[in-house]
Amino acid sequence: METRKRSLAKALSWRIVATVITMAVAFALTREVEVAAAVAGLDTTIKFGAYFVHERLWLRIRFGRYQPTDYQI
């Protein structure tokens, strides 16, 4: 098990890496920093919201979960 702080740190660090990659690709295609930053910002915002919805939907799916026993030895 991981702590929530560790999971949050991993999610934030990955989001930073992904945003830099998106900005680099957008810059390579447009050669405009402002456009690349706008694309990266919009991409991050949309994907953040989409991931949140995705996670909440997965909470409703039982696949891969196990029911804990009433007792543990």
PDB file of C-alpha atoms in Angstrom:
ATOM      1  CA  MET A   1       0.000   0.000   0.000  1.00  0.00           C
ATOM      2  CA  GLU A   2       1.089   3.535  -0.723  1.00  0.00           C
ATOM      3  CA  THR A   3       0.211   6.595   1.272  1.00  0.00           C
ATOM      4  CA  ARG A   4      -2.082   9.160  -0.286  1.00  0.00           C
ATOM      5  CA  LYS A   5       0.734  11.719  -0.168  1.00  0.00           C
ATOM      6  CA  ARG A   6       3.001   9.432  -2.197  1.00  0.00           C
ATOM      7  CA  SER A   7       0.255   8.765  -4.746  1.00  0.00           C
ATOM      8  CA  LEU A   8      -0.432  12.489  -5.034  1.00  0.00           C
ATOM      9  CA  ALA A   9       3.273  13.271  -5.440  1.00  0.00           C
ATOM     10  CA  LYS A  10       3.578  10.642  -8.181  1.00  0.00           C
ATOM     11  CA  ALA A  11       0.481  11.945  -9.972  1.00  0.00           C
ATOM     12  CA  LEU A  12       1.710  15.539  -9.829  1.00  0.00           C
ATOM     13  CA  SER A  13       5.224  14.676 -10.960  1.00  0.00           C
ATOM     14  CA  TRP A  14       3.851  12.659 -13.881  1.00  0.00           C
ATOM     15  CA  ARG A  15       1.483  15.481 -14.837  1.00  0.00           C
ATOM     16  CA  ILE A  16       4.452  17.883 -14.955  1.00  0.00           C
ATOM     17  CA  VAL A  17       6.428  15.501 -17.188  1.00  0.00           C
ATOM     18  CA  ALA A  18       3.426  14.956 -19.468  1.00  0.00           C
ATOM     19  CA  THR A  19       2.772  18.702 -19.737  1.00  0.00           C
ATOM     20  CA  VAL A  20       6.394  19.383 -20.691  1.00  0.00           C
ATOM     21  CA  ILE A  21       6.197  16.670 -23.369  1.00  0.00           C
ATOM     22  CA  THR A  22       2.953  18.105 -24.754  1.00  0.00           C
ATOM     23  CA  MET A  23       4.415  21.597 -24.812  1.00  0.00           C
ATOM     24  CA  ALA A  24       7.565  20.358 -26.575  1.00  0.00           C
ATOM     25  CA  VAL A  25       5.523  18.580 -29.256  1.00  0.00           C
ATOM     26  CA  ALA A  26       3.273  21.609 -29.755  1.00  0.00           C
ATOM     27  CA  PHE A  27       6.334  23.869 -29.988  1.00  0.00           C
ATOM     28  CA  ALA A  28       7.995  21.535 -32.495  1.00  0.00           C
ATOM     29  CA  LEU A  29       4.894  21.712 -34.679  1.00  0.00           C
ATOM     30  CA  THR A  30       4.154  25.441 -34.374  1.00  0.00           C
ATOM     31  CA  ARG A  31       7.462  27.064 -33.362  1.00  0.00           C
ATOM     32  CA  GLU A  32       5.405  29.424 -31.198  1.00  0.00           C
ATOM     33  CA  VAL A  33       5.896  29.406 -27.428  1.00  0.00           C
ATOM     34  CA  GLU A  34       2.532  31.023 -26.727  1.00  0.00           C
ATOM     35  CA  VAL A  35       0.623  28.457 -28.785  1.00  0.00           C
ATOM     36  CA  ALA A  36       2.614  25.596 -27.262  1.00  0.00           C
ATOM     37  CA  ALA A  37       1.902  26.857 -23.738  1.00  0.00           C
ATOM     38  CA  ALA A  38      -1.804  27.249 -24.524  1.00  0.00           C
ATOM     39  CA  VAL A  39      -1.997  23.725 -25.959  1.00  0.00           C
ATOM     40  CA  ALA A  40      -0.148  22.290 -22.945  1.00  0.00           C
ATOM     41  CA  GLY A  41      -2.378  24.157 -20.503  1.00  0.00           C
ATOM     42  CA  LEU A  42      -5.579  23.096 -22.216  1.00  0.00           C
ATOM     43  CA  ASP A  43      -4.335  19.522 -22.530  1.00  0.00           C
ATOM     44  CA  THR A  44      -3.491  19.382 -18.826  1.00  0.00           C
ATOM     45  CA  THR A  45      -6.861  20.817 -17.806  1.00  0.00           C
ATOM     46  CA  ILE A  46      -8.854  18.440 -19.999  1.00  0.00           C
ATOM     47  CA  LYS A  47      -6.835  15.370 -19.037  1.00  0.00           C
ATOM     48  CA  PHE A  48      -6.997  16.214 -15.334  1.00  0.00           C
ATOM     49  CA  GLY A  49     -10.792  16.322 -15.501  1.00  0.00           C
ATOM     50  CA  ALA A  50     -11.005  13.236 -17.697  1.00  0.00           C
ATOM     51  CA  TYR A  51      -8.768  11.263 -15.353  1.00  0.00           C
ATOM     52  CA  PHE A  52     -10.871  12.248 -12.355  1.00  0.00           C
ATOM     53  CA  VAL A  53     -14.055  11.069 -14.083  1.00  0.00           C
ATOM     54  CA  HIS A  54     -12.268   7.898 -15.223  1.00  0.00           C
ATOM     55  CA  GLU A  55     -11.182   7.106 -11.672  1.00  0.00           C
ATOM     56  CA  ARG A  56     -14.669   7.728 -10.257  1.00  0.00           C
ATOM     57  CA  LEU A  57     -16.192   5.420 -12.874  1.00  0.00           C
ATOM     58  CA  TRP A  58     -13.679   2.684 -12.055  1.00  0.00           C
ATOM     59  CA  LEU A  59     -14.782   2.854  -8.429  1.00  0.00           C
ATOM     60  CA  ARG A  60     -18.116   1.448  -9.596  1.00  0.00           C
ATOM     61  CA  ILE A  61     -16.539  -1.552 -11.347  1.00  0.00           C
ATOM     62  CA  ARG A  62     -15.913  -4.687  -9.273  1.00  0.00           C
ATOM     63  CA  PHE A  63     -13.367  -6.185 -11.684  1.00  0.00           C
ATOM     64  CA  GLY A  64     -10.116  -7.078  -9.914  1.00  0.00           C
ATOM     65  CA  ARG A  65     -11.375  -6.335  -6.429  1.00  0.00           C
ATOM     66  CA  TYR A  66     -11.681  -8.804  -3.626  1.00  0.00           C
ATOM     67  CA  GLN A  67     -14.012  -8.789  -0.683  1.00  0.00           C
ATOM     68  CA  PRO A  68     -12.132  -8.684   2.616  1.00  0.00           C
ATOM     69  CA  THR A  69     -13.024 -11.397   5.054  1.00  0.00           C
ATOM     70  CA  ASP A  70     -14.928 -10.574   8.222  1.00  0.00           C
ATOM     71  CA  TYR A  71     -11.859 -11.510  10.220  1.00  0.00           C
ATOM     72  CA  GLN A  72      -8.127 -11.807   9.748  1.00  0.00           C
ATOM     73  CA  ILE A  73      -5.700 -14.141  11.397  1.00  0.00           C
TER      74      ILE A  73
END
